[in-house]
PDB file of C-alpha atoms in Angstrom:
ATOM      1  CA  MET A 182     -39.708  49.269  38.874  1.00 42.00           C
ATOM      2  CA  ASN A 183     -39.395  47.620  35.196  1.00 43.00           C
ATOM      3  CA  GLN A 184     -42.043  44.908  33.735  1.00 43.00           C
ATOM      4  CA  TYR A 185     -40.013  41.925  34.928  1.00 39.00           C
ATOM      5  CA  CYS A 186     -40.238  43.237  38.656  1.00 45.00           C
ATOM      6  CA  LEU A 187     -43.817  44.455  38.773  1.00 43.00           C
ATOM      7  CA  LYS A 188     -44.084  40.645  37.364  1.00 42.00           C
ATOM      8  CA  TRP A 189     -42.965  39.130  39.982  1.00 38.00           C
ATOM      9  CA  PHE A 190     -43.592  41.270  42.550  1.00 42.00           C
ATOM     10  CA  PHE A 191     -47.339  40.183  41.359  1.00 40.00           C
ATOM     11  CA  VAL A 192     -46.889  36.757  41.335  1.00 37.00           C
ATOM     12  CA  ALA A 193     -45.334  36.981  44.573  1.00 40.00           C
ATOM     13  CA  THR A 194     -48.625  39.177  46.022  1.00 40.00           C
ATOM     14  CA  ILE A 195     -51.019  36.328  45.025  1.00 35.00           C
ATOM     15  CA  GLN A 196     -48.902  33.540  46.283  1.00 36.00           C
ATOM     16  CA  ILE A 197     -49.737  34.914  49.720  1.00 36.00           C
ATOM     17  CA  VAL A 198     -52.753  35.537  49.071  1.00 35.00           C
ATOM     18  CA  PHE A 199     -54.126  32.157  47.948  1.00 35.00           C
ATOM     19  CA  GLY A 200     -51.560  30.286  49.421  1.00 36.00           C
ATOM     20  CA  TYR A 201     -49.811  29.094  46.642  1.00 33.00           C
ATOM     21  CA  ASN A 202     -46.368  26.803  47.223  1.00 36.00           C
ATOM     22  CA  ASN A 203     -43.315  29.099  46.281  1.00 32.00           C
ATOM     23  CA  ASN A 204     -41.253  25.401  45.673  1.00 31.00           C
ATOM     24  CA  ASP A 205     -43.811  23.876  43.852  1.00 32.00           C
ATOM     25  CA  HIS A 206     -44.540  26.623  41.423  1.00 28.00           C
ATOM     26  CA  LEU A 207     -41.200  28.693  41.377  1.00 24.00           C
ATOM     27  CA  LYS A 208     -37.913  25.829  41.920  1.00 29.00           C
ATOM     28  CA  PRO A 209     -36.559  25.623  37.734  1.00 28.00           C
ATOM     29  CA  SER A 210     -36.121  21.864  37.592  1.00 28.00           C
ATOM     30  CA  ASP A 211     -35.242  19.889  35.269  1.00 31.00           C
ATOM     31  CA  GLU A 212     -39.241  19.021  35.336  1.00 29.00           C
ATOM     32  CA  ALA A 213     -40.785  22.442  35.756  1.00 26.00           C
ATOM     33  CA  ARG A 214     -38.660  24.898  34.722  1.00 31.00           C
ATOM     34  CA  ILE A 215     -39.456  28.528  34.770  1.00 33.00           C
ATOM     35  CA  ILE A 216     -39.740  29.062  31.076  1.00 55.00           C
ATOM     36  CA  ASN A 217     -39.043  25.946  28.112  1.00 48.00           C
ATOM     37  CA  GLY A 218     -39.892  22.529  30.372  1.00 72.00           C
ATOM     38  CA  LYS A 219     -38.558  19.477  31.098  1.00 84.00           C
ATOM     39  CA  ILE A 220     -35.742  18.352  28.793  1.00 90.00           C
ATOM     40  CA  VAL A 221     -36.316  15.959  26.033  1.00 92.00           C
ATOM     41  CA  ASP A 222     -34.560  13.483  23.854  1.00 96.00           C
ATOM     42  CA  VAL A 223     -35.227  14.531  20.369  1.00 97.00           C
ATOM     43  CA  SER A 224     -36.404  11.171  19.302  1.00 97.00           C
ATOM     44  CA  GLU A 225     -39.799  12.575  20.439  1.00 96.00           C
ATOM     45  CA  VAL A 226     -39.591  15.184  18.179  1.00 97.00           C
ATOM     46  CA  PRO A 227     -37.539  13.900  15.029  1.00 98.00           C
ATOM     47  CA  SER A 228     -38.361  16.314  12.972  1.00 98.00           C
ATOM     48  CA  ILE A 229     -37.835  19.522  14.434  1.00 98.00           C
ATOM     49  CA  VAL A 230     -34.076  21.131  13.453  1.00 98.00           C
ATOM     50  CA  GLN A 231     -32.212  24.279  14.234  1.00 96.00           C
ATOM     51  CA  LEU A 232     -30.929  27.349  11.972  1.00 96.00           C
ATOM     52  CA  LEU A 233     -27.369  28.698  11.795  1.00 94.00           C
ATOM     53  CA  ARG A 234     -26.352  31.495   9.882  1.00 91.00           C
ATOM     54  CA  ASN A 235     -23.539  30.342   9.050  1.00 86.00           C
ATOM     55  CA  ASN A 236     -21.803  26.698   8.706  1.00 83.00           C
ATOM     56  CA  PHE A 237     -20.884  27.510  12.645  1.00 79.00           C
ATOM     57  CA  GLY A 238     -22.209  28.422  15.710  1.00 80.00           C
ATOM     58  CA  ASN A 239     -25.171  28.488  17.573  1.00 84.00           C
ATOM     59  CA  PRO A 240     -28.465  28.349  16.318  1.00 90.00           C
ATOM     60  CA  TYR A 241     -30.955  31.703  16.099  1.00 90.00           C
ATOM     61  CA  CYS A 242     -34.424  30.390  14.750  1.00 92.00           C
ATOM     62  CA  ALA A 243     -35.769  26.568  14.952  1.00 94.00           C
ATOM     63  CA  GLY A 244     -37.419  24.482  12.065  1.00 97.00           C
ATOM     64  CA  THR A 245     -39.632  21.622  11.578  1.00 98.00           C
ATOM     65  CA  LEU A 246     -38.604  19.230   8.517  1.00 98.00           C
ATOM     66  CA  ILE A 247     -42.022  18.623   6.470  1.00 96.00           C
ATOM     67  CA  THR A 248     -40.215  16.424   3.336  1.00 93.00           C
ATOM     68  CA  GLU A 249     -37.046  14.802   2.233  1.00 92.00           C
ATOM     69  CA  ASN A 250     -35.442  18.425   1.866  1.00 93.00           C
ATOM     70  CA  ARG A 251     -38.232  21.026   3.045  1.00 95.00           C
ATOM     71  CA  VAL A 252     -38.615  22.882   6.388  1.00 97.00           C
ATOM     72  CA  LEU A 253     -40.915  25.303   7.788  1.00 97.00           C
ATOM     73  CA  THR A 254     -40.184  27.622   9.710  1.00 96.00           C
ATOM     74  CA  ALA A 255     -41.398  31.695  10.526  1.00 94.00           C
ATOM     75  CA  ALA A 256     -40.447  33.839   7.989  1.00 93.00           C
ATOM     76  CA  HIS A 257     -39.199  36.739  10.551  1.00 91.00           C
ATOM     77  CA  CYS A 258     -36.204  34.014  10.623  1.00 92.00           C
ATOM     78  CA  VAL A 259     -34.806  34.241   7.252  1.00 93.00           C
ATOM     79  CA  TYR A 260     -36.130  37.948   6.036  1.00 91.00           C
ATOM     80  CA  ASN A 261     -35.554  40.916   7.667  1.00 88.00           C
ATOM     81  CA  LEU A 262     -38.823  42.973   6.691  1.00 86.00           C
ATOM     82  CA  GLU A 263     -37.123  46.546   7.356  1.00 82.00           C
ATOM     83  CA  LYS A 264     -34.035  46.541   5.043  1.00 86.00           C
ATOM     84  CA  GLY A 265     -35.694  44.071   2.940  1.00 85.00           C
ATOM     85  CA  THR A 266     -33.190  41.359   2.426  1.00 87.00           C
ATOM     86  CA  TYR A 267     -32.609  37.297   2.890  1.00 88.00           C
ATOM     87  CA  VAL A 268     -30.591  35.970   5.641  1.00 88.00           C
ATOM     88  CA  GLU A 269     -27.622  34.449   3.259  1.00 84.00           C
ATOM     89  CA  GLN A 270     -25.651  31.153   4.014  1.00 90.00           C
ATOM     90  CA  ILE A 271     -28.304  29.411   6.688  1.00 94.00           C
ATOM     91  CA  TYR A 272     -27.618  26.414   7.715  1.00 96.00           C
ATOM     92  CA  ILE A 273     -29.519  23.404   9.462  1.00 96.00           C
ATOM     93  CA  ARG A 274     -28.341  21.577  12.513  1.00 96.00           C
ATOM     94  CA  TYR A 275     -31.062  18.384  12.411  1.00 97.00           C
ATOM     95  CA  GLY A 276     -31.076  15.043  14.532  1.00 97.00           C
ATOM     96  CA  THR A 277     -29.904  15.983  18.103  1.00 96.00           C
ATOM     97  CA  SER A 278     -31.202  16.712  21.008  1.00 95.00           C
ATOM     98  CA  TYR A 279     -27.931  19.487  21.729  1.00 94.00           C
ATOM     99  CA  SER A 280     -27.794  22.670  20.664  1.00 91.00           C
ATOM    100  CA  TYR A 281     -24.417  22.916  19.798  1.00 91.00           C
ATOM    101  CA  LYS A 282     -23.603  19.531  17.850  1.00 93.00           C
ATOM    102  CA  SER A 283     -25.370  16.844  16.130  1.00 95.00           C
ATOM    103  CA  PRO A 284     -24.010  13.193  14.536  1.00 95.00           C
ATOM    104  CA  TYR A 285     -25.317  14.299  11.830  1.00 95.00           C
ATOM    105  CA  PRO A 286     -22.955  16.776   9.135  1.00 94.00           C
ATOM    106  CA  LEU A 287     -24.575  20.588   8.825  1.00 95.00           C
ATOM    107  CA  ILE A 288     -27.020  21.072   5.410  1.00 95.00           C
ATOM    108  CA  LYS A 289     -27.223  24.044   3.473  1.00 94.00           C
ATOM    109  CA  VAL A 290     -30.001  26.357   2.535  1.00 94.00           C
ATOM    110  CA  VAL A 291     -30.513  27.057  -1.005  1.00 92.00           C
ATOM    111  CA  GLU A 292     -33.656  28.267  -1.753  1.00 91.00           C
ATOM    112  CA  ILE A 293     -35.834  30.779   0.832  1.00 92.00           C
ATOM    113  CA  TRP A 294     -39.614  30.422  -0.278  1.00 91.00           C
ATOM    114  CA  ARG A 295     -41.806  33.327   2.371  1.00 91.00           C
ATOM    115  CA  HIS A 296     -44.833  34.298   1.854  1.00 90.00           C
ATOM    116  CA  PRO A 297     -45.471  37.144  -0.949  1.00 85.00           C
ATOM    117  CA  ASP A 298     -47.225  38.754   1.940  1.00 86.00           C
ATOM    118  CA  PHE A 299     -45.337  38.740   4.871  1.00 88.00           C
ATOM    119  CA  MET A 300     -45.713  42.137   6.443  1.00 83.00           C
ATOM    120  CA  LEU A 301     -46.277  44.289   9.475  1.00 74.00           C
ATOM    121  CA  ASP A 302     -49.673  45.647   9.670  1.00 69.00           C
ATOM    122  CA  HIS A 303     -51.186  48.662  10.977  1.00 61.00           C
ATOM    123  CA  ASN A 304     -49.876  47.663  14.733  1.00 63.00           C
ATOM    124  CA  GLY A 305     -46.888  46.642  13.673  1.00 63.00           C
ATOM    125  CA  ASP A 306     -47.053  43.184  13.964  1.00 70.00           C
ATOM    126  CA  GLU A 307     -46.062  40.766  11.817  1.00 77.00           C
ATOM    127  CA  ILE A 308     -48.705  38.752   9.455  1.00 82.00           C
ATOM    128  CA  ASN A 309     -48.087  35.811   6.709  1.00 88.00           C
ATOM    129  CA  ASP A 310     -45.386  34.876   9.115  1.00 91.00           C
ATOM    130  CA  ILE A 311     -44.385  31.670   7.118  1.00 94.00           C
ATOM    131  CA  ALA A 312     -41.570  30.323   5.119  1.00 95.00           C
ATOM    132  CA  ILE A 313     -39.758  27.165   3.798  1.00 95.00           C
ATOM    133  CA  LEU A 314     -36.277  26.139   3.785  1.00 95.00           C
ATOM    134  CA  ILE A 315     -35.122  24.460   0.526  1.00 94.00           C
ATOM    135  CA  LEU A 316     -31.916  22.265   1.307  1.00 94.00           C
ATOM    136  CA  ASP A 317     -29.407  20.738  -1.034  1.00 92.00           C
ATOM    137  CA  GLN A 318     -29.349  17.081   0.353  1.00 91.00           C
ATOM    138  CA  ILE A 319     -32.022  14.784   0.949  1.00 92.00           C
ATOM    139  CA  ILE A 320     -32.468  13.681   4.671  1.00 94.00           C
ATOM    140  CA  ILE A 321     -33.349  10.184   5.264  1.00 93.00           C
ATOM    141  CA  PRO A 322     -35.869   9.193   8.412  1.00 94.00           C
ATOM    142  CA  SER A 323     -33.983   7.348  10.838  1.00 94.00           C
ATOM    143  CA  LYS A 324     -34.659   6.950  14.992  1.00 91.00           C
ATOM    144  CA  ASP A 325     -33.453  10.852  15.312  1.00 95.00           C
ATOM    145  CA  VAL A 326     -35.072  11.980  12.240  1.00 97.00           C
ATOM    146  CA  GLY A 327     -38.714  12.289  10.432  1.00 97.00           C
ATOM    147  CA  TYR A 328     -40.421  14.714   8.782  1.00 97.00           C
ATOM    148  CA  ALA A 329     -43.966  16.161  10.869  1.00 98.00           C
ATOM    149  CA  LYS A 330     -47.502  14.959  10.481  1.00 96.00           C
ATOM    150  CA  LEU A 331     -49.300  18.302   8.859  1.00 96.00           C
ATOM    151  CA  PRO A 332     -53.073  18.447   9.784  1.00 95.00           C
ATOM    152  CA  GLU A 333     -56.083  17.426   7.923  1.00 92.00           C
ATOM    153  CA  TYR A 334     -58.476  19.194   9.843  1.00 89.00           C
ATOM    154  CA  ASN A 335     -58.104  22.324  12.322  1.00 88.00           C
ATOM    155  CA  PHE A 336     -58.483  21.967  16.118  1.00 82.00           C
ATOM    156  CA  ASN A 337     -61.187  23.767  18.331  1.00 75.00           C
ATOM    157  CA  ASP A 338     -59.074  25.932  20.928  1.00 74.00           C
ATOM    158  CA  LYS A 339     -58.767  24.748  24.793  1.00 79.00           C
ATOM    159  CA  ARG A 340     -56.401  22.002  23.167  1.00 88.00           C
ATOM    160  CA  THR A 341     -53.231  21.312  25.303  1.00 90.00           C
ATOM    161  CA  VAL A 342     -50.246  21.688  22.661  1.00 92.00           C
ATOM    162  CA  THR A 343     -46.406  21.112  23.137  1.00 92.00           C
ATOM    163  CA  VAL A 344     -43.954  23.569  22.115  1.00 90.00           C
ATOM    164  CA  TYR A 345     -40.747  22.481  21.596  1.00 93.00           C
ATOM    165  CA  GLY A 346     -37.493  24.312  21.434  1.00 88.00           C
ATOM    166  CA  TRP A 347     -32.946  24.974  22.306  1.00 87.00           C
ATOM    167  CA  ALA A 348     -33.883  29.284  24.078  1.00 72.00           C
ATOM    168  CA  GLY A 349     -32.741  29.586  27.461  1.00 63.00           C
ATOM    169  CA  ASP A 350     -34.185  28.080  31.111  1.00 59.00           C
ATOM    170  CA  ASP A 351     -35.142  31.229  32.193  1.00 53.00           C
ATOM    171  CA  LEU A 352     -35.211  35.298  30.693  1.00 52.00           C
ATOM    172  CA  TYR A 353     -31.399  35.479  30.872  1.00 50.00           C
ATOM    173  CA  GLU A 354     -30.009  32.894  29.698  1.00 55.00           C
ATOM    174  CA  HIS A 355     -29.746  32.574  26.000  1.00 66.00           C
ATOM    175  CA  LEU A 356     -29.795  29.377  24.806  1.00 76.00           C
ATOM    176  CA  SER A 357     -30.521  25.702  26.364  1.00 81.00           C
ATOM    177  CA  PRO A 358     -27.972  23.038  26.079  1.00 87.00           C
ATOM    178  CA  THR A 359     -29.990  20.343  25.383  1.00 89.00           C
ATOM    179  CA  LEU A 360     -33.271  20.627  23.931  1.00 92.00           C
ATOM    180  CA  ARG A 361     -36.647  21.062  26.135  1.00 89.00           C
ATOM    181  CA  LYS A 362     -40.789  20.708  25.900  1.00 90.00           C
ATOM    182  CA  THR A 363     -43.717  22.868  27.745  1.00 86.00           C
ATOM    183  CA  GLU A 364     -47.354  22.404  27.263  1.00 87.00           C
ATOM    184  CA  MET A 365     -49.086  25.208  26.815  1.00 85.00           C
ATOM    185  CA  ILE A 366     -53.454  25.692  26.307  1.00 84.00           C
ATOM    186  CA  ALA A 367     -54.409  26.436  23.394  1.00 87.00           C
ATOM    187  CA  ARG A 368     -57.170  29.585  24.074  1.00 81.00           C
ATOM    188  CA  PRO A 369     -60.108  31.964  22.649  1.00 75.00           C
ATOM    189  CA  THR A 370     -57.551  34.695  21.068  1.00 69.00           C
ATOM    190  CA  TRP A 371     -59.929  37.186  22.926  1.00 70.00           C
ATOM    191  CA  GLN A 372     -58.896  35.952  26.337  1.00 70.00           C
ATOM    192  CA  CYS A 373     -55.092  36.326  25.433  1.00 70.00           C
ATOM    193  CA  VAL A 374     -53.243  40.095  26.176  1.00 64.00           C
ATOM    194  CA  ASN A 375     -50.509  39.897  23.130  1.00 62.00           C
ATOM    195  CA  ILE A 376     -52.660  38.879  20.315  1.00 61.00           C
ATOM    196  CA  ASN A 377     -54.189  41.482  17.106  1.00 60.00           C
ATOM    197  CA  LEU A 378     -58.071  40.549  16.373  1.00 57.00           C
ATOM    198  CA  THR A 379     -57.570  41.606  12.516  1.00 56.00           C
ATOM    199  CA  GLN A 380     -55.485  38.755  12.124  1.00 59.00           C
ATOM    200  CA  CYS A 381     -59.189  36.762  12.388  1.00 63.00           C
ATOM    201  CA  SER A 382     -62.634  36.347  10.670  1.00 55.00           C
ATOM    202  CA  SER A 383     -63.460  34.534  14.182  1.00 55.00           C
ATOM    203  CA  VAL A 384     -61.894  32.534  16.775  1.00 52.00           C
ATOM    204  CA  ARG A 385     -61.828  29.678  15.212  1.00 55.00           C
ATOM    205  CA  ASP A 386     -60.641  30.851  11.401  1.00 60.00           C
ATOM    206  CA  CYS A 387     -58.353  33.323  12.900  1.00 74.00           C
ATOM    207  CA  LYS A 388     -54.763  32.534  11.660  1.00 79.00           C
ATOM    208  CA  ILE A 389     -53.047  32.814  15.116  1.00 80.00           C
ATOM    209  CA  ILE A 390     -53.331  30.626  17.852  1.00 83.00           C
ATOM    210  CA  CYS A 391     -52.747  31.774  21.631  1.00 80.00           C
ATOM    211  CA  ALA A 392     -51.274  29.409  23.772  1.00 80.00           C
ATOM    212  CA  THR A 393     -50.986  30.307  28.000  1.00 75.00           C
ATOM    213  CA  SER A 394     -49.147  28.587  30.878  1.00 76.00           C
ATOM    214  CA  LYS A 395     -48.167  29.537  34.416  1.00 67.00           C
ATOM    215  CA  PHE A 396     -44.325  30.473  34.536  1.00 61.00           C
ATOM    216  CA  SER A 397     -43.398  27.890  31.445  1.00 64.00           C
ATOM    217  CA  GLY A 398     -43.675  29.247  27.046  1.00 65.00           C
ATOM    218  CA  ALA A 399     -41.087  29.525  24.532  1.00 64.00           C
ATOM    219  CA  ASN A 400     -38.721  31.942  24.795  1.00 63.00           C
ATOM    220  CA  SER A 401     -35.918  34.410  22.492  1.00 61.00           C
ATOM    221  CA  GLY A 402     -34.549  32.261  20.775  1.00 68.00           C
ATOM    222  CA  ASP A 403     -37.353  29.260  19.993  1.00 82.00           C
ATOM    223  CA  SER A 404     -38.669  31.165  17.251  1.00 88.00           C
ATOM    224  CA  GLY A 405     -39.535  28.890  13.882  1.00 93.00           C
ATOM    225  CA  GLY A 406     -39.910  26.162  15.852  1.00 93.00           C
ATOM    226  CA  PRO A 407     -42.716  23.624  15.565  1.00 95.00           C
ATOM    227  CA  VAL A 408     -46.273  22.937  18.436  1.00 94.00           C
ATOM    228  CA  PHE A 409     -47.966  19.676  18.346  1.00 96.00           C
ATOM    229  CA  LEU A 410     -51.124  18.363  19.618  1.00 95.00           C
ATOM    230  CA  PRO A 411     -50.633  15.368  21.510  1.00 94.00           C
ATOM    231  CA  ASN A 412     -51.373  13.217  18.426  1.00 93.00           C
ATOM    232  CA  LYS A 413     -47.914  14.568  16.831  1.00 95.00           C
ATOM    233  CA  THR A 414     -49.447  16.253  14.480  1.00 97.00           C
ATOM    234  CA  LEU A 415     -47.958  19.611  13.685  1.00 97.00           C
ATOM    235  CA  VAL A 416     -50.400  22.252  14.734  1.00 95.00           C
ATOM    236  CA  GLY A 417     -48.069  25.840  14.998  1.00 93.00           C
ATOM    237  CA  ILE A 418     -45.339  27.676  14.470  1.00 93.00           C
ATOM    238  CA  ILE A 419     -43.889  29.504  17.333  1.00 89.00           C
ATOM    239  CA  LEU A 420     -43.805  33.607  16.379  1.00 84.00           C
ATOM    240  CA  ALA A 421     -43.731  35.098  19.559  1.00 62.00           C
ATOM    241  CA  GLY A 422     -42.031  33.630  22.867  1.00 52.00           C
ATOM    242  CA  PHE A 423     -42.166  34.294  26.208  1.00 50.00           C
ATOM    243  CA  GLU A 424     -44.071  37.688  26.625  1.00 48.00           C
ATOM    244  CA  ASN A 425     -42.391  39.847  29.373  1.00 44.00           C
ATOM    245  CA  ASN A 426     -45.894  41.705  30.054  1.00 40.00           C
ATOM    246  CA  SER A 427     -47.991  38.835  30.305  1.00 42.00           C
ATOM    247  CA  PHE A 428     -48.763  39.312  33.843  1.00 41.00           C
ATOM    248  CA  GLU A 429     -51.964  41.216  32.560  1.00 46.00           C
ATOM    249  CA  SER A 430     -52.786  38.102  31.480  1.00 44.00           C
ATOM    250  CA  PRO A 431     -55.086  35.384  33.543  1.00 45.00           C
ATOM    251  CA  PHE A 432     -52.917  32.981  32.545  1.00 43.00           C
ATOM    252  CA  TRP A 433     -49.329  34.591  32.893  1.00 54.00           C
ATOM    253  CA  GLU A 434     -47.299  33.491  30.188  1.00 66.00           C
ATOM    254  CA  GLU A 435     -48.552  34.579  26.616  1.00 75.00           C
ATOM    255  CA  ASN A 436     -47.299  32.812  23.163  1.00 79.00           C
ATOM    256  CA  LYS A 437     -48.443  33.254  19.553  1.00 81.00           C
ATOM    257  CA  PHE A 438     -47.940  30.816  17.260  1.00 86.00           C
ATOM    258  CA  VAL A 439     -48.912  30.605  13.354  1.00 87.00           C
ATOM    259  CA  ARG A 440     -51.994  28.348  12.403  1.00 90.00           C
ATOM    260  CA  VAL A 441     -50.989  25.728  10.023  1.00 94.00           C
ATOM    261  CA  PHE A 442     -54.156  24.318   9.002  1.00 92.00           C
ATOM    262  CA  HIS A 443     -54.319  28.215   7.365  1.00 89.00           C
ATOM    263  CA  ARG A 444     -51.101  28.110   5.951  1.00 90.00           C
ATOM    264  CA  LEU A 445     -51.664  25.001   3.952  1.00 92.00           C
ATOM    265  CA  ASP A 446     -52.368  26.202   0.395  1.00 89.00           C
ATOM    266  CA  PHE A 447     -49.131  28.134   1.146  1.00 90.00           C
ATOM    267  CA  ILE A 448     -46.997  24.591   2.083  1.00 91.00           C
ATOM    268  CA  ASN A 449     -48.791  22.937  -0.936  1.00 87.00           C
ATOM    269  CA  LEU A 450     -48.487  25.391  -4.077  1.00 75.00           C
ATOM    270  CA  LYS A 451     -45.348  26.580  -4.816  1.00 59.00           C
ATOM    271  CA  GLU A 452     -46.796  28.921  -6.630  1.00 52.00           C
ATOM    272  CA  LYS A 453     -47.703  31.018  -4.011  1.00 53.00           C
ATOM    273  CA  TYR A 454     -44.195  31.365  -2.691  1.00 58.00           C
ATOM    274  CA  ASP A 455     -41.883  34.524  -3.339  1.00 60.00           C
ATOM    275  CA  VAL A 456     -39.038  32.217  -4.370  1.00 64.00           C
ATOM    276  CA  LYS A 457     -35.061  33.368  -2.935  1.00 72.00           C
ATOM    277  CA  ASN A 458     -32.225  31.062  -5.075  1.00 66.00           C
ATOM    278  CA  LEU A 459     -29.362  31.126  -2.959  1.00 63.00           C
ATOM    279  CA  LYS A 460     -27.332  28.672  -4.605  1.00 52.00           C
ATOM    280  CA  THR A 461     -27.796  26.473  -8.167  1.00 40.00           C
ATOM    281  CA  SER A 462     -27.844  22.915  -7.198  1.00 36.00           C
ATOM    282  CA  LYS A 463     -29.171  19.246  -7.550  1.00 37.00           C
ATOM    283  CA  PRO A 464     -30.417  18.013  -4.092  1.00 37.00           C
ATOM    284  CA  GLN A 465     -27.777  15.158  -3.436  1.00 40.00           C
ATOM    285  CA  THR A 466     -28.747  11.831  -1.736  1.00 43.00           C
ATOM    286  CA  ARG A 467     -26.336  10.896   1.428  1.00 42.00           C
ATOM    287  CA  LYS A 468     -26.577   7.753   3.151  1.00 40.00           C
ATOM    288  CA  HIS A 469     -26.568   8.032   7.133  1.00 35.00           C
TER     289      HIS A 469
END
């Protein structure tokens, strides 16, 4: 029996023993998707963007607009550690709730600034998984377009965080046609199965946020996307989506996020970057 089947056999057993209502917890709907939560308009999260490998096709990762021409994302979305190569011809799609269209034109990435210490540790986990993309055009804020607010201080665990993305509604659907969100609870790292504690000098100082939820969470394809507190402060970058072995966890679904607060020095200081020039070009102001 594979892990996925074993997991749902375990879920069904718990439901029988404790009397959970199957219709309330497992039936997919726009209000309670198994993985990615409910449909949301981009105006709720106007800083979210999609990453495309060319100037067409579907997104493969997400990111967050933090200034008029800078996007924060996960380093593994733009750099292959095994090959030591960058992804070429990256474009972003923004200002849209849809995964396949936008009223705004695609914008090309002209530089990639990744953390110079992005690497695999001895457990095979990616550390310092953060990068900034420089765009060849300036993006002007509007109702559906905006810049994320960065954290001024760290936050305590056990807070509710909201995850956004276009990954599929379940394990077998790669891409959702519309933007979705789901709420999760940030947990102390010792409660989480898939967290490497070598990245943590203490629970509060851990560079990784562990968040859990029953039957919902980020899926494959949400990597690089934003994680917000209720006050719309950007506190995380999605690293690992749905963990299909998290039946070992008492909270069922488990995700990992970069803790943005502990990466503000990298975000604010260009000399910390390993810079890849994809194109020599001055930014051009574009009016919407």
